[in-house]
Coordinates of C-alpha atoms in Angstrom, one line a residue:
X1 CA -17.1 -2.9 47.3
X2 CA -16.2 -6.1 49.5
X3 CA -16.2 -5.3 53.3
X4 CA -14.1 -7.8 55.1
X5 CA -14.9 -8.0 59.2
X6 CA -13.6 -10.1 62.0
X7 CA -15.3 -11.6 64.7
X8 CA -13.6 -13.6 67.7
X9 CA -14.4 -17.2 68.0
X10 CA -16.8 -16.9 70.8
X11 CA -19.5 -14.0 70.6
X12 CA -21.8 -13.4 73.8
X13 CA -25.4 -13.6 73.3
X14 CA -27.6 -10.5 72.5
X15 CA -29.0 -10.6 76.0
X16 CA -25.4 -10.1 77.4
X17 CA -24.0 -7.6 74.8
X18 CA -22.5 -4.4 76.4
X19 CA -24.9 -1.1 74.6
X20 CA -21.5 0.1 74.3
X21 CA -21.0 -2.6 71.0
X22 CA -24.2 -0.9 69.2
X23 CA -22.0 2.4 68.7
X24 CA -19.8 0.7 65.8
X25 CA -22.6 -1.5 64.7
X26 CA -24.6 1.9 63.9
X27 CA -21.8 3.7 62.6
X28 CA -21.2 0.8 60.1
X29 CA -24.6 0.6 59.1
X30 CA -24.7 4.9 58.6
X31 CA -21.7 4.2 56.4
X32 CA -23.4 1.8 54.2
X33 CA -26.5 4.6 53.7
X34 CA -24.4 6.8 52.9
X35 CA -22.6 5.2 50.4
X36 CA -25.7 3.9 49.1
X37 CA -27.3 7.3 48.8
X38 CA -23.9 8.7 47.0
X39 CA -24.2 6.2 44.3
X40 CA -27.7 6.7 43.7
X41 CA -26.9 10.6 43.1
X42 CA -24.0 9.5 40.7
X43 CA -20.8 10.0 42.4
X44 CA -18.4 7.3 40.9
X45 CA -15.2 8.5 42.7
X46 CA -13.5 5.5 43.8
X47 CA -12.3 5.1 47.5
X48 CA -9.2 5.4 48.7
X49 CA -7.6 2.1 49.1
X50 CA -4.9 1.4 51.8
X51 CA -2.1 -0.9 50.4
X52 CA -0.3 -2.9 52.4
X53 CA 3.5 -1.8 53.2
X54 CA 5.5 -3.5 50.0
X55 CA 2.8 -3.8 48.0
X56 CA 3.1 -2.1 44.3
X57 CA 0.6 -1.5 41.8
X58 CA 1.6 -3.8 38.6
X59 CA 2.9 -1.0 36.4
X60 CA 5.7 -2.7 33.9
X61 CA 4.5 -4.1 30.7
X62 CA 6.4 -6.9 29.4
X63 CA 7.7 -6.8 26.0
X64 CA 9.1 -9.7 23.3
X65 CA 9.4 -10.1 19.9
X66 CA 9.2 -13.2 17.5
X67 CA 12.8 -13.1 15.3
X68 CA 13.3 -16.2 13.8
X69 CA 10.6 -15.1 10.6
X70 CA 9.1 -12.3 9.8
X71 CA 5.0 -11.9 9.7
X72 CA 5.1 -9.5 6.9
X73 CA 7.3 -8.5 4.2
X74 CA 6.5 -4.8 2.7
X75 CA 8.2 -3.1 -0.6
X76 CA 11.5 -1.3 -0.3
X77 CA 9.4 1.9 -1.5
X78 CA 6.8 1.3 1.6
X79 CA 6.5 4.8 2.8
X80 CA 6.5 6.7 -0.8
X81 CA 5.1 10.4 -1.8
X82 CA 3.0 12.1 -3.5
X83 CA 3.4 15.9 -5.6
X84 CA 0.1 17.1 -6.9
X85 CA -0.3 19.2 -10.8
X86 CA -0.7 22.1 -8.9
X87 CA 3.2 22.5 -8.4
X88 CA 3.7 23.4 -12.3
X89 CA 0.8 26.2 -11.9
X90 CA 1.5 28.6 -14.8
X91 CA 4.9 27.5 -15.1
X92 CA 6.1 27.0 -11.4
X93 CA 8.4 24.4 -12.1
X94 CA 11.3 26.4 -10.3
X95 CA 10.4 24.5 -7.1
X96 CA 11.4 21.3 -8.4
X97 CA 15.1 23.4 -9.0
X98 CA 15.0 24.2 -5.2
X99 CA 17.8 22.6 -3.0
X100 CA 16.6 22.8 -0.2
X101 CA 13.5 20.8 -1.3
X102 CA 15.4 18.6 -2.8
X103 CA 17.7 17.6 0.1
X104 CA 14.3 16.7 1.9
X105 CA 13.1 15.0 -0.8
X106 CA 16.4 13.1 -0.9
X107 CA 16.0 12.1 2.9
X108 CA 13.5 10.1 2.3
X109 CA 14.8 7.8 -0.5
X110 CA 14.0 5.1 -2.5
X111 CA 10.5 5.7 -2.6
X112 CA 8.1 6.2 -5.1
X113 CA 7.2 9.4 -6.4
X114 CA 3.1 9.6 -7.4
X115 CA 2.4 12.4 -10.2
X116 CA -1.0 12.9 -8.8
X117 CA -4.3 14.7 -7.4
X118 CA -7.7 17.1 -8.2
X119 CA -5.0 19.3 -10.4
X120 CA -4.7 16.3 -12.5
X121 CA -7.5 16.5 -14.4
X122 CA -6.8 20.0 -16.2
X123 CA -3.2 19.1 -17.1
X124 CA -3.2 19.7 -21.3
X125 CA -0.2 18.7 -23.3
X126 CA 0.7 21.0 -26.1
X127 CA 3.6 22.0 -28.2
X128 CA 3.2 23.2 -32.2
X129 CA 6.6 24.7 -32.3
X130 CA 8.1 21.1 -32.6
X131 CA 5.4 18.5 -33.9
X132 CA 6.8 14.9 -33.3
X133 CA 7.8 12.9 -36.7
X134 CA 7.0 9.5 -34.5
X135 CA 3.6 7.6 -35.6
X136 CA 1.0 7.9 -33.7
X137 CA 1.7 11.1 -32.3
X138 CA 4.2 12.5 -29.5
X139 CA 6.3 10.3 -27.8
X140 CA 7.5 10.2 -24.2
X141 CA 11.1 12.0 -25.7
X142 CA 9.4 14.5 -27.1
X143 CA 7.5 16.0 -24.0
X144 CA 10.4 14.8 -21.8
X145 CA 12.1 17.9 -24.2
X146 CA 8.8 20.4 -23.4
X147 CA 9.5 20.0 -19.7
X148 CA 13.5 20.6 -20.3
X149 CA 12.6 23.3 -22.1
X150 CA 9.8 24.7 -19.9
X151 CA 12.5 25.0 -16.4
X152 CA 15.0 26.1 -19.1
X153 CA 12.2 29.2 -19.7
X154 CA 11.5 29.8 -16.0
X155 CA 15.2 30.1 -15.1
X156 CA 15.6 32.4 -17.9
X157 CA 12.0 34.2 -16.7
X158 CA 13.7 34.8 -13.0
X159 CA 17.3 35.8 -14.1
X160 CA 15.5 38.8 -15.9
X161 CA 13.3 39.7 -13.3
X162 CA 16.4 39.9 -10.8
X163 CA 18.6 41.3 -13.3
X164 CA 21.2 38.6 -12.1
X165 CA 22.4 34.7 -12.1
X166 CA 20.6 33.9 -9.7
X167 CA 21.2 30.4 -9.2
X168 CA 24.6 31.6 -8.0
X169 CA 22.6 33.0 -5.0
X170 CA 20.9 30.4 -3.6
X171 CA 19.3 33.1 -0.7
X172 CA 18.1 35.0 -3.2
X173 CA 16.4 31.5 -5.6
X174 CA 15.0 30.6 -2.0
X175 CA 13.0 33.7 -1.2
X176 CA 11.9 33.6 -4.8
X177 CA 10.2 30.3 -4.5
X178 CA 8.7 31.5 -1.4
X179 CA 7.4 34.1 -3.1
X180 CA 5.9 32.1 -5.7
X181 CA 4.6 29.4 -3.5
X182 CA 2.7 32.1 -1.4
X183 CA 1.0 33.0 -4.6
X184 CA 0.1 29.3 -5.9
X185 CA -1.0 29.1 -2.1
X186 CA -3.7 31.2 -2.3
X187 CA -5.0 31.0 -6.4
X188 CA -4.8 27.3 -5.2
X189 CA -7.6 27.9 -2.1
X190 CA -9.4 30.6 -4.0
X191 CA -10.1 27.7 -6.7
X192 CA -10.4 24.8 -4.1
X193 CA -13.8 27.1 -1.7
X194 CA -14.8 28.3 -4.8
X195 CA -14.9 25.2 -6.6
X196 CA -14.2 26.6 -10.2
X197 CA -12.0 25.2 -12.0
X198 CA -11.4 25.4 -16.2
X199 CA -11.0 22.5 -18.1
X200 CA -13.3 20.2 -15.3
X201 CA -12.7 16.7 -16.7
X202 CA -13.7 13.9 -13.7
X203 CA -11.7 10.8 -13.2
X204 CA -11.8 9.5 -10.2
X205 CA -14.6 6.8 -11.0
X206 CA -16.4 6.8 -6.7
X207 CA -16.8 10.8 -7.3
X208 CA -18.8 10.3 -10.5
X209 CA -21.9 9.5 -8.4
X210 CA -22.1 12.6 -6.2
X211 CA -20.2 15.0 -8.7
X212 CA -21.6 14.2 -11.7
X213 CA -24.6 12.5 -11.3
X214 CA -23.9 9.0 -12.5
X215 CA -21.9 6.1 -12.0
X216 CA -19.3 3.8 -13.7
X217 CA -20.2 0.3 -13.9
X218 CA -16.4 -1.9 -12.3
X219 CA -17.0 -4.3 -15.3
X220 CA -16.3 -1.0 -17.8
X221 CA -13.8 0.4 -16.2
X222 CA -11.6 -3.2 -16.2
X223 CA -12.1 -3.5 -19.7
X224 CA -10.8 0.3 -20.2
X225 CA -7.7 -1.1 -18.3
X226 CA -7.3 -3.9 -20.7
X227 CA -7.5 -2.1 -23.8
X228 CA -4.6 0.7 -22.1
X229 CA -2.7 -2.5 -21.3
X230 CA -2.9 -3.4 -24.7
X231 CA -2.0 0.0 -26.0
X232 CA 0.8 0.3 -24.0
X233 CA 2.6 -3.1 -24.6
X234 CA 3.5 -2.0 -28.5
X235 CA 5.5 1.1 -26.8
X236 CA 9.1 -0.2 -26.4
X237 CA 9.6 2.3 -23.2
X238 CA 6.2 1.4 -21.9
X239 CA 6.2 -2.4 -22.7
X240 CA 7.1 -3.0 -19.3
X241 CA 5.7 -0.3 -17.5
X242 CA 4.0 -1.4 -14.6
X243 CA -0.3 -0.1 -14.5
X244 CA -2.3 0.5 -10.9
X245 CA -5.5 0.6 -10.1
X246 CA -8.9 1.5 -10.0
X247 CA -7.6 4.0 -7.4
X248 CA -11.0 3.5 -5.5
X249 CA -12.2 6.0 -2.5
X250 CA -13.8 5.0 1.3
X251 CA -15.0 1.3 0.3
X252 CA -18.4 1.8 1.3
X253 CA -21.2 -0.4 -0.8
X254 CA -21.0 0.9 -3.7
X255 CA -17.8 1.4 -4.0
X256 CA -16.8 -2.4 -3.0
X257 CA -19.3 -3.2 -5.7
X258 CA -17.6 -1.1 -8.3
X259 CA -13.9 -2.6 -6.9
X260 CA -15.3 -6.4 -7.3
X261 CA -16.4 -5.7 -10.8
X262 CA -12.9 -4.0 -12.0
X263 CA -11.2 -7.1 -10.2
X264 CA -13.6 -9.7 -11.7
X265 CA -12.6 -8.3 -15.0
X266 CA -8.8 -6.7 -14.8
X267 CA -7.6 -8.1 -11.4
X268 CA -4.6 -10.1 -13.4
X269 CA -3.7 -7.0 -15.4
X270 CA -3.0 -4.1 -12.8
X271 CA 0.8 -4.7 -10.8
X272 CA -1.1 -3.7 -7.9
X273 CA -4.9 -2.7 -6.2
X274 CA -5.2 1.0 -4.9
X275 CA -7.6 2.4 -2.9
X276 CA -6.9 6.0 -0.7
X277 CA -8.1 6.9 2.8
X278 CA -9.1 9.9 4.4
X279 CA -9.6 10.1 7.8
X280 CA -11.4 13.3 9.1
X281 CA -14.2 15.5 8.1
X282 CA -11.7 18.9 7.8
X283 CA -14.5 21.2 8.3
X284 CA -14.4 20.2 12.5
X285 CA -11.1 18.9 13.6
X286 CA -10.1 19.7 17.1
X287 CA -6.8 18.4 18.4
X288 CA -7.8 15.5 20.8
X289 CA -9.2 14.2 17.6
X290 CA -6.0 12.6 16.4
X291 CA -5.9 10.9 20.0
X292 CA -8.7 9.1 19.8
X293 CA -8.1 5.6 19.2
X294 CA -11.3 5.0 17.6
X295 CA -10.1 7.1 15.1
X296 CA -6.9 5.5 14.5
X297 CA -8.8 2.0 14.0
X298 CA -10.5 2.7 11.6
X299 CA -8.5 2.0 8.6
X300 CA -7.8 -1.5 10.0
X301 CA -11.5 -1.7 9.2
X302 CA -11.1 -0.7 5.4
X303 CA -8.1 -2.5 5.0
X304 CA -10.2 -5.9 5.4
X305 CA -12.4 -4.9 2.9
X306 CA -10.2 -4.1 0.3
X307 CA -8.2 -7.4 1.4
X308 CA -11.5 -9.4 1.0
X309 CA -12.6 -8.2 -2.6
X310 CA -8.9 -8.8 -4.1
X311 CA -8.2 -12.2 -2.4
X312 CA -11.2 -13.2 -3.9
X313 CA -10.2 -13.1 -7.4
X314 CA -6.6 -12.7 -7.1
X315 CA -5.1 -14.0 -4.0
X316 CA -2.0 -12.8 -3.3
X317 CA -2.2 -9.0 -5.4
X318 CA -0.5 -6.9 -4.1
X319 CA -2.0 -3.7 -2.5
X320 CA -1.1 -0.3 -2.1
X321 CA -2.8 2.9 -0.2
X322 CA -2.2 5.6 -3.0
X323 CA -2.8 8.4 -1.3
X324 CA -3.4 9.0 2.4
X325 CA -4.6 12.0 4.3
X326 CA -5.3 13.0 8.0
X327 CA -8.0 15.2 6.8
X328 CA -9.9 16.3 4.0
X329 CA -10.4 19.5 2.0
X330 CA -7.1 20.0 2.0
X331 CA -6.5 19.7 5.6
X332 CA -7.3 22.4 9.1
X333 CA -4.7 24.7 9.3
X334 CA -2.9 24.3 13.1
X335 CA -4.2 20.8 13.4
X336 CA -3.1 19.2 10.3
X337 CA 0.4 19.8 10.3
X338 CA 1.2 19.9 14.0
X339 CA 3.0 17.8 15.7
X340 CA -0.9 15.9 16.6
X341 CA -1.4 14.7 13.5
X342 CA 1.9 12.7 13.9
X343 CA -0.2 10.1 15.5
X344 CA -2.5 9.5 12.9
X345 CA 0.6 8.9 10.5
X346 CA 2.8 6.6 12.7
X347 CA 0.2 4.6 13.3
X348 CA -0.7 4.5 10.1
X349 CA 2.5 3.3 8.9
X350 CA 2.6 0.3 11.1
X351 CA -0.6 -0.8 10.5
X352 CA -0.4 -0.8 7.2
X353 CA 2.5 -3.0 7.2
X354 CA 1.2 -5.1 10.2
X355 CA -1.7 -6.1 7.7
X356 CA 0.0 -6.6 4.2
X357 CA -0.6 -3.7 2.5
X358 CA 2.9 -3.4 0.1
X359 CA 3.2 0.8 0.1
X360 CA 1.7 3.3 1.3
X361 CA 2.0 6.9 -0.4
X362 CA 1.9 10.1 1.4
X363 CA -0.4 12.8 0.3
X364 CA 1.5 14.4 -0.1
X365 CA 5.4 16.1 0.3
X366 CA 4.7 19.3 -0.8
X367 CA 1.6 21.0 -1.7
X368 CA -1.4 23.8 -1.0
X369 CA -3.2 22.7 2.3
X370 CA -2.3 21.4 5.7
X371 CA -1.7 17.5 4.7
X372 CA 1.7 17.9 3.2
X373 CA 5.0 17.0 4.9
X374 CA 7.0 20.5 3.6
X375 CA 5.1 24.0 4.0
X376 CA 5.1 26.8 1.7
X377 CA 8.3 27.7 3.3
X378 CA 10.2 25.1 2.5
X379 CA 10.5 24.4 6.1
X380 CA 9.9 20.2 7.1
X381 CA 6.7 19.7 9.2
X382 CA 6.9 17.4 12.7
X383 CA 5.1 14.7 10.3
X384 CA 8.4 14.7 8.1
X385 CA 10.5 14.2 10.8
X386 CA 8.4 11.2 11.7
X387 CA 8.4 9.8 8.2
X388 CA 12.7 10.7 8.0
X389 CA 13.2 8.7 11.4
X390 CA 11.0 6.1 9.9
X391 CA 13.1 5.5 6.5
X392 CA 16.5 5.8 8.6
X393 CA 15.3 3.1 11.4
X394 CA 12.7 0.7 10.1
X395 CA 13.1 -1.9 7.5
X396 CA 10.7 -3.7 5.2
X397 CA 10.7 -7.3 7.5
X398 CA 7.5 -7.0 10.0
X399 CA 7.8 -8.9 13.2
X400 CA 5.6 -10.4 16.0
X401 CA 5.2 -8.7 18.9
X402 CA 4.5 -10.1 22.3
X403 CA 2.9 -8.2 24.9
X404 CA 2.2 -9.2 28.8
X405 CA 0.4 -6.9 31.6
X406 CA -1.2 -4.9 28.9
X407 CA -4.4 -6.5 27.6
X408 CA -7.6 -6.9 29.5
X409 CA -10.7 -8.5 29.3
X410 CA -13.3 -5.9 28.5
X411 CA -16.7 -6.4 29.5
X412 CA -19.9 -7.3 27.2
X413 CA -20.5 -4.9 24.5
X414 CA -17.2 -3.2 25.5
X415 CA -14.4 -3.0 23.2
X416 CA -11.4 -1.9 24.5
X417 CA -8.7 -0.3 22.4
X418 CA -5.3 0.1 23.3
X419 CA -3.6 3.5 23.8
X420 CA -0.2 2.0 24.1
X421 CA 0.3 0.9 20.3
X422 CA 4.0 -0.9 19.9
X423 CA 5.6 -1.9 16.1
X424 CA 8.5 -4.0 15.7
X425 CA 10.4 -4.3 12.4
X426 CA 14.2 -5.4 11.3
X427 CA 16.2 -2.1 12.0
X428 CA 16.9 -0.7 8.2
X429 CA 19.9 -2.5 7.1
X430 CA 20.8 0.4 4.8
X431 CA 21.8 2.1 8.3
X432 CA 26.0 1.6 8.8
X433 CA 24.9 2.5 12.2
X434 CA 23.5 -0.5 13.3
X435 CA 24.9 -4.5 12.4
X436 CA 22.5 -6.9 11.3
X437 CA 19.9 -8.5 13.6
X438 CA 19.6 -5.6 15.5
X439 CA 15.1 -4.7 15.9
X440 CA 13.4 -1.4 15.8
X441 CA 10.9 -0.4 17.9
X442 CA 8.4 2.5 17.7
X443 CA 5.8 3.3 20.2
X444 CA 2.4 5.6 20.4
X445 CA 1.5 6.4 23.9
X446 CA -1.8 7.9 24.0
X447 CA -1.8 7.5 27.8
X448 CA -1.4 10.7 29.9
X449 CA 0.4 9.3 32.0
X450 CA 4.1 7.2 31.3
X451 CA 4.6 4.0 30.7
X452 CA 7.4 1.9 31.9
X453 CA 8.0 -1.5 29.3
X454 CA 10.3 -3.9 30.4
X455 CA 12.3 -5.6 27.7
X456 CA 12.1 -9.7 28.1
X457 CA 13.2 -12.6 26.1
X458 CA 15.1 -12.3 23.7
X459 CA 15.4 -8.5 24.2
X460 CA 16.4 -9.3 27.7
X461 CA 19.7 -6.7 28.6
X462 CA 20.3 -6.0 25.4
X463 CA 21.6 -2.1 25.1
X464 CA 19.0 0.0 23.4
X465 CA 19.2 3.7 21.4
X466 CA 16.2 6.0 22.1
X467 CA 14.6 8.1 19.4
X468 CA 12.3 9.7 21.2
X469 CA 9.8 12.7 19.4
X470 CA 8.1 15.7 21.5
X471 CA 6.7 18.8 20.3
X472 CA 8.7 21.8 21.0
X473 CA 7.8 25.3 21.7
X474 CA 4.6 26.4 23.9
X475 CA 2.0 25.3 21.6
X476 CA 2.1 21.3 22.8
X477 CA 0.4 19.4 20.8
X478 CA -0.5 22.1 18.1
X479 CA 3.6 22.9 17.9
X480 CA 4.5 22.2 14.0
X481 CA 8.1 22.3 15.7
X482 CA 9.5 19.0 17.0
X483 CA 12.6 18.0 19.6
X484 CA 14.4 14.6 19.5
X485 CA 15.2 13.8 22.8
X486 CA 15.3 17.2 24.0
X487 CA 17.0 18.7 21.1
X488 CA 14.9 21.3 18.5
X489 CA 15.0 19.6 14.9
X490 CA 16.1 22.3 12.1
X491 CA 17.5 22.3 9.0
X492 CA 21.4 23.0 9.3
X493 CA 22.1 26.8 7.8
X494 CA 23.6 25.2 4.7
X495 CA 20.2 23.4 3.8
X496 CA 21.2 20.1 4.6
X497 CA 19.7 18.0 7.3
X498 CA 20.7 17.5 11.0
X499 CA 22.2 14.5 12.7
X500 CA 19.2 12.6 14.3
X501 CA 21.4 11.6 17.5
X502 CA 19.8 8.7 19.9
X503 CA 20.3 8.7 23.4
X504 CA 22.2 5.4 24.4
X505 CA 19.7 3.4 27.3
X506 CA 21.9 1.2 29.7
X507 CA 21.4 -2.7 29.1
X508 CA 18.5 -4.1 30.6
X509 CA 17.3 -0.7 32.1
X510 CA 13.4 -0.3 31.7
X511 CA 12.0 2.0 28.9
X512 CA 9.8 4.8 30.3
X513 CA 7.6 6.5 27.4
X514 CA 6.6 9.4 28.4
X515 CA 3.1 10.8 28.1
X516 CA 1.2 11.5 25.2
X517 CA 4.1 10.9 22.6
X518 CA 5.9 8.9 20.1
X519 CA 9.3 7.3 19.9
X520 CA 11.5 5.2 17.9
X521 CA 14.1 2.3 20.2
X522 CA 16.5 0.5 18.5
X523 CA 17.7 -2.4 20.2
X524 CA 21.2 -3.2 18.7
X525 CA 22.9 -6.7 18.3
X526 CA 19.9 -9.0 18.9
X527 CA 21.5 -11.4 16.2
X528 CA 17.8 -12.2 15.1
X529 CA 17.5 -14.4 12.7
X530 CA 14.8 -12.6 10.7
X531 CA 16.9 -9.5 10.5
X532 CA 20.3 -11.1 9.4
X533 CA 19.7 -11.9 5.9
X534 CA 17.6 -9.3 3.0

């Protein structure tokens, strides 16, 4: 605290001071003891300050962003997804039929679809009625038939058991795959706590060690890709099939060590490096949780590593996260798919392509667990409607962004990490609703209280469409029900999506982000250079 006193010029001597002076003098110094004293006890409260008439506290943040090139270039496919083995169950592959599930699947096209997961490893391929005539055993026709026939089997399975067609009642086919994914629900956990499984084959090389009791060396596992390289290359329809890889876990030491021996050996032969990522311990999960910025950092961490291994033998791979969770074990039910964990994912997303990392694949779109973007309902999850506003809005060109009045110096030993997280990419040029050059926006505010950003430079009073996401219903942050900019989000009665309507901001009028929330801002005809061209 700075105490500031004035004096006149000419001060009497202490022999002619009035005894009336010593009153303030003794107050002053009873002021300082007692401040003194209250600090020593541990009271931090700061003192009310008075401001001078005029005088306002620095609240806007500035905001540019580079357009003439982009920083980063990610795939088409960026945000992909992910359907786990456990789906075709004893024969459930009637949820593959639903339409409903597939006119959320549809909304987030192109993307790459992962066949993948624990269920995985107890998939067997059999079929004596038809034995293939091809050498060398079945080909890729012949069980493309056996999974024909297999949907062909379950229709037939559910028509009897209703007594009726009932694809023509698509009620009737909905409640019925509710049914059944109720069921797969819980054999699904009963197999997961008891961890029992037939048919246990490992292959995920990182889980050897604590699983299994011993390890696989990187060099081994790289010639293994070789040799399925060369085994695939013969195969016209796999000649040019692309092969990922080694599918690594948390890069901790040994798991870097196992990564640099697969890339020392087979970096040139996978298409890309994968790795996945798991955020939270799911056995304690609280809701602040997914605020916590530490938290959100720490994949930048991991993506480094990974970065630093594969540049070393093959600058340049590409690399993708192939399967990404909030939290593990299947996820914490309330937490996992509320409209909390949304922060977690959007951040996610544009770190990932802030960094390089070509796609990213969701784990997953529809599954047992809490993780998935589609509940056993068929009902979309807030973390859907993040990932449907971020195919509609953001495009694969990553751009600079420039921020004043929000950085500041932190002291020694102190890192500070920003709750205000801002992404700017070339708005999706797939969207009709938008021209060319016009920049996407989408901002975390972790704050708990709003924050006003002022657009600048080449932004400067351009007009601007809001998309902004809150939780709706009572629950707050644990709401799995989201509103766009006031508005509940459903699925229309017929099954198909709703119109994701912005709200139109007037040009050059401030953006205020509310609290604790998310948002997507187009801002429209910016003719940036970047953005004009694919």
């Amino acid at each position: 605290m700075r105490v500031l006193c004035a004096f006149p010029e000419a001060m009497p001597s202490s022999n002619s001071r009035p005894p009336s002076c010593l009153a303030p003098v003794a107050l002053f110094l009873a002021l300082l003891l007692h401040l003194s004293l209250s600090s020593q006890a541990g009271d931090r409260r700061p003192l009310p300050v008075d401001r001078a008439p005029g005088l306002k506290e620095k609240t806007l943040i500035l905001l540019d962003v580079s357009t003439k090139n982009p920083v980063r270039t990610v795939n088409e496919n960026f945000l992909s997804l992910q359907l786990d083995p456990s789906i075709i169950h004893d024969g459930w592959l009637d949820f593959l039929s639903s339409k409903r599930l597939v006119t959320l699947a549809r909304g987030l096209s192109p993307a790459f679809l992962r066949f993948g997961g624990k269920r995985t490893d107890f998939l067997q391929f059999q079929n004596l009625r038809n034995p293939a005539k091809s050498r060398g055993g079945p080909g890729p026709d012949y069980y493309l038939k056996n999974y024909e026939d297999d949907i062909v089997r379950s229709d037939v399975a559910l028509d009897k058991q209703k007594g009726c067609k009932i694809a023509q009642h698509p009620d009737v086919m909905l409640e019925l795959q509710r049914e059944k994914a109720a069921q797969m629900h819980l054999v699904l956990l009963k197999e997961q706590f008891s961890n029992t499984y037939s048919n246990l084959i490992l292959t995920e090389p990182n889980n050897y060690r604590t699983m299994h009791g011993r390890a696989v060396n990187g060099s081994q596992l790289g010639k293994d890709y070789i040799q399925l390289k060369s085994l695939l290359q013969p195969i016209r329809i796999y000649s040019r099939a692309s092969l990922y890889g080694p599918n690594i876990g948390r890069p901790r030491k040994n798991v870097i060590a196992l990564l640099d021996g697969f890339m020392k050996v087979a970096g040139s032969t996978v298409d890309a490096v994968t790795w996945q990522h798991c955020y939270i311990d799911g056995r304690v999960v609280k809701v602040m949780d997914f605020l916590k910025t530490r938290l959100l950092d720490t994949l930048s961490d991991q993506i480094r590593k990974i970065q630093k291994v594969v540049n070393t033998y093959t600058p340049g791979k590409k690399i993708w996260l192939e399967g990404v969770v909030t939290t593990s074990a299947g996820g914490t039910n309330n937490l996992s798919d509320s409209y909390a964990a949304g922060f977690l994912w959007l951040n996610t997303l544009g770190m990932l392509a802030n960094q390089g990392i070509d796609v990213v694949i969701r784990h997953s779109f529809f599954d047992h667990g809490y993780n998935h973007l589609v509940d056993q309902n068929f009902n979309p999850l807030p973390d859907y409607w993040l990932s449907l506003l971020y195919k509609r809005l953001i495009g694969p060109k990553v751009l600079a962004v420039h921020v004043a009045g929000l950085q500041r110096k932190p002291r020694p030993g102190r890192v500070i990490r920003d709750k205000l997280r801002i992404y700017a990419h070339c708005t999706n040029h797939h969207n009709h609703n938008y021209v060319r050059g016009s920049i996407t926006l989408f901002i975390i505010n972790l704050h708990r209280s709003r924050k006003k950003i002022k657009l600048a430079g080449t932004l400067r009073d351009k007009l601007v469409h809001q998309y902004l996401l809150q939780p709706y219903g009572q629950e707050g942050l644990k709401s799995k029900s989201v509103q766009l900019n006031g508005q509940p989000l459903v699925m229309v009665d017929d099954g198909t999506l709703p119109e994701l309507k912005p709200r139109p901001l007037r040009a050059g009028r401030t953006l205020v982000i509310p609290p604790v929330t998310m948002g997507f801002y187009v801002v429209k005809n910016v003719n940036a250079l970047a953005c004009r061209y694919r």
